[in-house]
PDB file of C-alpha atoms in Angstrom:
ATOM      1  CA  MET A   1      -4.726  49.403  37.438  1.00 70.00           C
ATOM      2  CA  LEU A   2      -5.400  45.932  36.371  1.00 71.00           C
ATOM      3  CA  LYS A   3      -8.306  47.662  34.138  1.00 69.00           C
ATOM      4  CA  VAL A   4      -5.240  49.504  32.775  1.00 67.00           C
ATOM      5  CA  LEU A   5      -2.703  46.459  32.985  1.00 68.00           C
ATOM      6  CA  GLY A   6      -5.222  44.172  31.118  1.00 67.00           C
ATOM      7  CA  ALA A   7      -5.486  47.098  28.214  1.00 64.00           C
ATOM      8  CA  LEU A   8      -2.530  47.040  28.061  1.00 63.00           C
ATOM      9  CA  LEU A   9      -1.864  43.240  28.052  1.00 66.00           C
ATOM     10  CA  ILE A  10      -4.869  42.584  25.133  1.00 66.00           C
ATOM     11  CA  THR A  11      -3.484  45.128  22.749  1.00 67.00           C
ATOM     12  CA  GLY A  12       0.754  43.753  23.181  1.00 67.00           C
ATOM     13  CA  GLY A  13      -1.349  40.211  22.614  1.00 67.00           C
ATOM     14  CA  LEU A  14      -3.862  41.091  19.621  1.00 60.00           C
ATOM     15  CA  GLY A  15      -0.817  43.366  18.513  1.00 65.00           C
ATOM     16  CA  ALA A  16       1.871  40.227  18.537  1.00 68.00           C
ATOM     17  CA  ALA A  17      -1.003  38.239  16.760  1.00 67.00           C
ATOM     18  CA  GLY A  18      -0.780  40.444  13.254  1.00 68.00           C
ATOM     19  CA  TYR A  19       2.855  39.973  13.977  1.00 67.00           C
ATOM     20  CA  LEU A  20       3.596  37.118  13.968  1.00 68.00           C
ATOM     21  CA  THR A  21       1.229  37.139  10.749  1.00 70.00           C
ATOM     22  CA  SER A  22       3.577  39.042   9.414  1.00 68.00           C
ATOM     23  CA  PHE A  23       5.953  37.232  10.055  1.00 71.00           C
ATOM     24  CA  LEU A  24       4.819  33.915   8.959  1.00 71.00           C
ATOM     25  CA  LEU A  25       4.161  35.638   5.375  1.00 74.00           C
ATOM     26  CA  ALA A  26       7.317  36.682   4.958  1.00 78.00           C
ATOM     27  CA  LYS A  27       8.849  33.044   6.464  1.00 86.00           C
ATOM     28  CA  ARG A  28       7.178  31.890   3.340  1.00 87.00           C
ATOM     29  CA  ALA A  29       9.307  34.136   1.301  1.00 89.00           C
ATOM     30  CA  SER A  30      12.262  33.985   2.152  1.00 90.00           C
ATOM     31  CA  ALA A  31      12.192  30.109   2.085  1.00 91.00           C
ATOM     32  CA  ILE A  32      10.824  30.182  -0.963  1.00 93.00           C
ATOM     33  CA  ARG A  33      13.983  32.015  -2.588  1.00 94.00           C
ATOM     34  CA  SER A  34      16.861  30.344  -0.485  1.00 95.00           C
ATOM     35  CA  PHE A  35      14.512  27.070  -2.964  1.00 95.00           C
ATOM     36  CA  VAL A  36      15.267  28.642  -6.119  1.00 95.00           C
ATOM     37  CA  ASP A  37      18.941  29.818  -5.069  1.00 95.00           C
ATOM     38  CA  GLY A  38      19.551  26.016  -4.215  1.00 95.00           C
ATOM     39  CA  LEU A  39      17.551  25.436  -7.742  1.00 95.00           C
ATOM     40  CA  ILE A  40      20.074  27.769  -9.363  1.00 95.00           C
ATOM     41  CA  LEU A  41      22.682  26.019  -8.431  1.00 94.00           C
ATOM     42  CA  LEU A  42      21.344  22.817  -8.657  1.00 94.00           C
ATOM     43  CA  SER A  43      20.737  23.500 -12.264  1.00 94.00           C
ATOM     44  CA  SER A  44      24.547  24.500 -13.013  1.00 92.00           C
ATOM     45  CA  GLU A  45      26.499  21.764 -11.597  1.00 91.00           C
ATOM     46  CA  ILE A  46      24.248  19.288 -13.660  1.00 91.00           C
ATOM     47  CA  GLY A  47      23.672  21.387 -16.453  1.00 87.00           C
ATOM     48  CA  GLU A  48      27.683  22.622 -16.954  1.00 88.00           C
ATOM     49  CA  LYS A  49      29.836  20.687 -14.941  1.00 87.00           C
ATOM     50  CA  ARG A  50      27.886  17.111 -14.745  1.00 89.00           C
ATOM     51  CA  THR A  51      28.395  16.631 -12.082  1.00 87.00           C
ATOM     52  CA  PRO A  52      26.461  14.180 -10.322  1.00 88.00           C
ATOM     53  CA  LEU A  53      23.139  14.661  -8.142  1.00 87.00           C
ATOM     54  CA  PRO A  54      24.128  13.465  -4.504  1.00 89.00           C
ATOM     55  CA  ARG A  55      27.595  15.239  -4.896  1.00 92.00           C
ATOM     56  CA  ALA A  56      25.034  18.475  -6.669  1.00 93.00           C
ATOM     57  CA  ALA A  57      23.255  18.341  -3.682  1.00 93.00           C
ATOM     58  CA  ALA A  58      25.712  18.089  -1.102  1.00 94.00           C
ATOM     59  CA  LEU A  59      27.136  21.204  -2.696  1.00 94.00           C
ATOM     60  CA  CYS A  60      23.361  22.115  -2.084  1.00 94.00           C
ATOM     61  CA  ALA A  61      23.404  21.682   1.217  1.00 94.00           C
ATOM     62  CA  ARG A  62      27.202  23.568   2.001  1.00 94.00           C
ATOM     63  CA  GLU A  63      26.194  26.918  -0.234  1.00 94.00           C
ATOM     64  CA  THR A  64      22.797  27.603  -0.095  1.00 93.00           C
ATOM     65  CA  ARG A  65      21.467  29.084   2.802  1.00 93.00           C
ATOM     66  CA  GLY A  66      18.551  29.400   4.918  1.00 94.00           C
ATOM     67  CA  ALA A  67      15.600  26.901   4.141  1.00 93.00           C
ATOM     68  CA  GLY A  68      16.096  25.278   1.358  1.00 94.00           C
ATOM     69  CA  GLY A  69      19.801  24.430   2.459  1.00 95.00           C
ATOM     70  CA  ARG A  70      18.074  22.474   5.272  1.00 95.00           C
ATOM     71  CA  PHE A  71      15.972  20.958   2.494  1.00 96.00           C
ATOM     72  CA  TRP A  72      19.669  19.699   0.822  1.00 95.00           C
ATOM     73  CA  GLU A  73      21.685  18.685   4.229  1.00 96.00           C
ATOM     74  CA  GLU A  74      17.923  15.925   4.978  1.00 96.00           C
ATOM     75  CA  PHE A  75      18.228  14.657   1.231  1.00 95.00           C
ATOM     76  CA  CYS A  76      21.474  14.129   1.168  1.00 94.00           C
ATOM     77  CA  ARG A  77      21.246  12.577   5.105  1.00 95.00           C
ATOM     78  CA  LEU A  78      18.754  10.429   3.833  1.00 94.00           C
ATOM     79  CA  LEU A  79      21.481   9.539   0.759  1.00 92.00           C
ATOM     80  CA  ASP A  80      23.792   8.593   3.001  1.00 92.00           C
ATOM     81  CA  LYS A  81      21.259   6.354   5.432  1.00 91.00           C
ATOM     82  CA  GLU A  82      19.822   4.436   2.488  1.00 87.00           C
ATOM     83  CA  PRO A  83      22.115   3.920   0.203  1.00 84.00           C
ATOM     84  CA  GLY A  84      20.547   2.857  -2.754  1.00 81.00           C
ATOM     85  CA  GLU A  85      17.693   3.711  -2.316  1.00 86.00           C
ATOM     86  CA  ASP A  86      15.239   5.132  -4.956  1.00 87.00           C
ATOM     87  CA  LEU A  87      16.489   8.963  -5.304  1.00 87.00           C
ATOM     88  CA  ALA A  88      12.641  10.477  -6.472  1.00 88.00           C
ATOM     89  CA  MET A  89      11.404   8.515  -3.683  1.00 91.00           C
ATOM     90  CA  LEU A  90      14.693  10.246  -1.280  1.00 92.00           C
ATOM     91  CA  TYR A  91      13.539  12.734  -2.321  1.00 93.00           C
ATOM     92  CA  ARG A  92       9.955  13.095  -1.962  1.00 92.00           C
ATOM     93  CA  LYS A  93      10.596  11.904   1.689  1.00 94.00           C
ATOM     94  CA  ALA A  94      13.508  14.952   2.825  1.00 94.00           C
ATOM     95  CA  LEU A  95      10.621  17.235   0.872  1.00 94.00           C
ATOM     96  CA  PHE A  96       7.308  16.254   2.810  1.00 93.00           C
ATOM     97  CA  GLN A  97       8.627  15.386   6.579  1.00 90.00           C
ATOM     98  CA  GLY A  98      10.367  19.198   7.146  1.00 86.00           C
ATOM     99  CA  ASP A  99       8.707  21.994   7.472  1.00 89.00           C
ATOM    100  CA  TRP A 100      10.079  24.236   5.731  1.00 91.00           C
ATOM    101  CA  GLY A 101       8.236  27.303   5.835  1.00 89.00           C
ATOM    102  CA  LEU A 102       6.157  26.133   2.161  1.00 91.00           C
ATOM    103  CA  GLU A 103       2.674  26.041   1.401  1.00 87.00           C
ATOM    104  CA  GLY A 104       0.846  23.273  -0.657  1.00 87.00           C
ATOM    105  CA  GLY A 105       1.130  24.911  -3.645  1.00 90.00           C
ATOM    106  CA  ASP A 106       4.918  25.155  -3.718  1.00 92.00           C
ATOM    107  CA  LEU A 107       5.520  22.211  -2.422  1.00 92.00           C
ATOM    108  CA  ARG A 108       3.726  20.204  -4.697  1.00 93.00           C
ATOM    109  CA  GLU A 109       5.940  22.378  -7.032  1.00 92.00           C
ATOM    110  CA  LEU A 110       9.590  20.771  -5.753  1.00 94.00           C
ATOM    111  CA  ALA A 111       7.765  17.202  -5.486  1.00 94.00           C
ATOM    112  CA  ALA A 112       6.881  17.228  -9.495  1.00 92.00           C
ATOM    113  CA  LEU A 113      10.678  17.619 -10.480  1.00 92.00           C
ATOM    114  CA  GLY A 114      11.792  14.697  -7.858  1.00 90.00           C
ATOM    115  CA  PRO A 115      10.977  11.724 -10.521  1.00 91.00           C
ATOM    116  CA  VAL A 116      13.019  14.035 -12.762  1.00 90.00           C
ATOM    117  CA  LEU A 117      16.241  14.577 -10.778  1.00 88.00           C
ATOM    118  CA  GLY A 118      19.124  11.573 -11.185  1.00 82.00           C
ATOM    119  CA  ARG A 119      17.116   9.152 -13.277  1.00 81.00           C
ATOM    120  CA  TYR A 120      17.761  11.313 -17.061  1.00 77.00           C
ATOM    121  CA  TYR A 121      20.347  13.011 -18.525  1.00 83.00           C
ATOM    122  CA  GLY A 122      21.541  16.267 -17.751  1.00 80.00           C
ATOM    123  CA  ASP A 123      19.815  18.244 -20.018  1.00 87.00           C
ATOM    124  CA  ILE A 124      16.331  17.183 -19.390  1.00 91.00           C
ATOM    125  CA  GLN A 125      17.241  17.579 -15.080  1.00 91.00           C
ATOM    126  CA  VAL A 126      18.235  21.759 -16.389  1.00 91.00           C
ATOM    127  CA  GLN A 127      14.918  22.026 -17.995  1.00 94.00           C
ATOM    128  CA  ALA A 128      12.499  20.276 -15.488  1.00 94.00           C
ATOM    129  CA  ILE A 129      14.588  22.440 -12.702  1.00 94.00           C
ATOM    130  CA  ALA A 130      14.207  25.656 -14.915  1.00 95.00           C
ATOM    131  CA  GLN A 131      10.910  25.234 -15.041  1.00 95.00           C
ATOM    132  CA  CYS A 132      10.149  25.043 -11.063  1.00 95.00           C
ATOM    133  CA  GLN A 133      12.674  27.572 -10.815  1.00 95.00           C
ATOM    134  CA  LYS A 134      10.072  29.957 -13.013  1.00 96.00           C
ATOM    135  CA  ARG A 135       6.486  28.874 -11.088  1.00 95.00           C
ATOM    136  CA  LEU A 136       8.745  29.580  -7.781  1.00 94.00           C
ATOM    137  CA  GLU A 137       9.904  32.673  -8.708  1.00 95.00           C
ATOM    138  CA  ARG A 138       6.396  33.297  -9.504  1.00 94.00           C
ATOM    139  CA  ASN A 139       5.447  31.795  -6.508  1.00 92.00           C
ATOM    140  CA  LEU A 140       7.893  34.050  -4.677  1.00 91.00           C
ATOM    141  CA  LEU A 141       6.571  37.058  -6.683  1.00 91.00           C
ATOM    142  CA  ALA A 142       3.367  36.533  -5.452  1.00 89.00           C
ATOM    143  CA  ALA A 143       4.406  35.648  -2.170  1.00 86.00           C
ATOM    144  CA  GLU A 144       6.438  38.814  -1.707  1.00 85.00           C
ATOM    145  CA  GLN A 145       3.224  40.920  -3.198  1.00 85.00           C
ATOM    146  CA  GLU A 146       1.537  39.177  -0.084  1.00 78.00           C
ATOM    147  CA  VAL A 147       3.453  40.000   2.869  1.00 72.00           C
ATOM    148  CA  SER A 148       3.988  43.793   1.347  1.00 76.00           C
ATOM    149  CA  SER A 149      -0.038  43.864   1.424  1.00 74.00           C
ATOM    150  CA  ARG A 150      -1.356  41.383   3.989  1.00 67.00           C
ATOM    151  CA  GLY A 151       1.734  41.965   6.622  1.00 61.00           C
ATOM    152  CA  ARG A 152       1.227  45.404   7.419  1.00 64.00           C
ATOM    153  CA  ILE A 153      -2.907  45.205   7.641  1.00 65.00           C
ATOM    154  CA  ALA A 154      -2.205  42.118   9.553  1.00 62.00           C
ATOM    155  CA  ARG A 155      -0.247  44.580  12.408  1.00 60.00           C
ATOM    156  CA  ALA A 156      -2.828  46.963  11.590  1.00 65.00           C
ATOM    157  CA  ALA A 157      -5.594  44.972  12.372  1.00 64.00           C
ATOM    158  CA  GLY A 158      -4.020  43.184  15.528  1.00 64.00           C
ATOM    159  CA  PHE A 159      -2.847  45.886  17.353  1.00 58.00           C
ATOM    160  CA  SER A 160      -6.486  48.497  16.140  1.00 67.00           C
ATOM    161  CA  ALA A 161      -8.874  45.005  17.380  1.00 63.00           C
ATOM    162  CA  GLY A 162      -6.385  45.180  20.333  1.00 63.00           C
ATOM    163  CA  ILE A 163      -7.265  48.447  21.191  1.00 64.00           C
ATOM    164  CA  ALA A 164     -10.386  48.162  20.903  1.00 65.00           C
ATOM    165  CA  LEU A 165     -11.036  45.595  23.212  1.00 61.00           C
ATOM    166  CA  ALA A 166      -8.695  47.409  25.023  1.00 60.00           C
ATOM    167  CA  LEU A 167     -12.087  50.292  25.638  1.00 63.00           C
ATOM    168  CA  LEU A 168     -14.147  47.794  25.796  1.00 65.00           C
ATOM    169  CA  VAL A 169     -12.541  46.729  28.981  1.00 63.00           C
ATOM    170  CA  ILE A 170     -12.227  49.632  30.062  1.00 67.00           C
TER     171      ILE A 170
END
């Protein structure tokens, strides 16, 4: 009886590890999608309506869901907490102090946008946002493909390893 219980626990544990891996892959894709949505809104506000960055960021914080919205909330919090501080520094600080579910390459793409925001004319900011958005969309496509292929493999491998180990125990 204890061997069967142990076998079930091993199978369940390794299966859960596979599902966790799959979940983390999906979390990254969702985070990138959220940041892309925020950049689309930011570009619209800065480019078409000529909204200053602090007000555009506040709108992004209200209107963007998920990790991107939380990032803009943090950026706005830092703007309020440290008025007069360099916008690029606050942007970078907000980007790297939070866990947004992104990988290093995604963060580097977003970090490259920081020195441009709030410093140059709206058209230049919009161009930089569009370039960052395109690179993030490529990362999103790769992340979604990774979820579809590696996610299934991780779930299957977790359960398979669990069953194989359970059979060894019994």
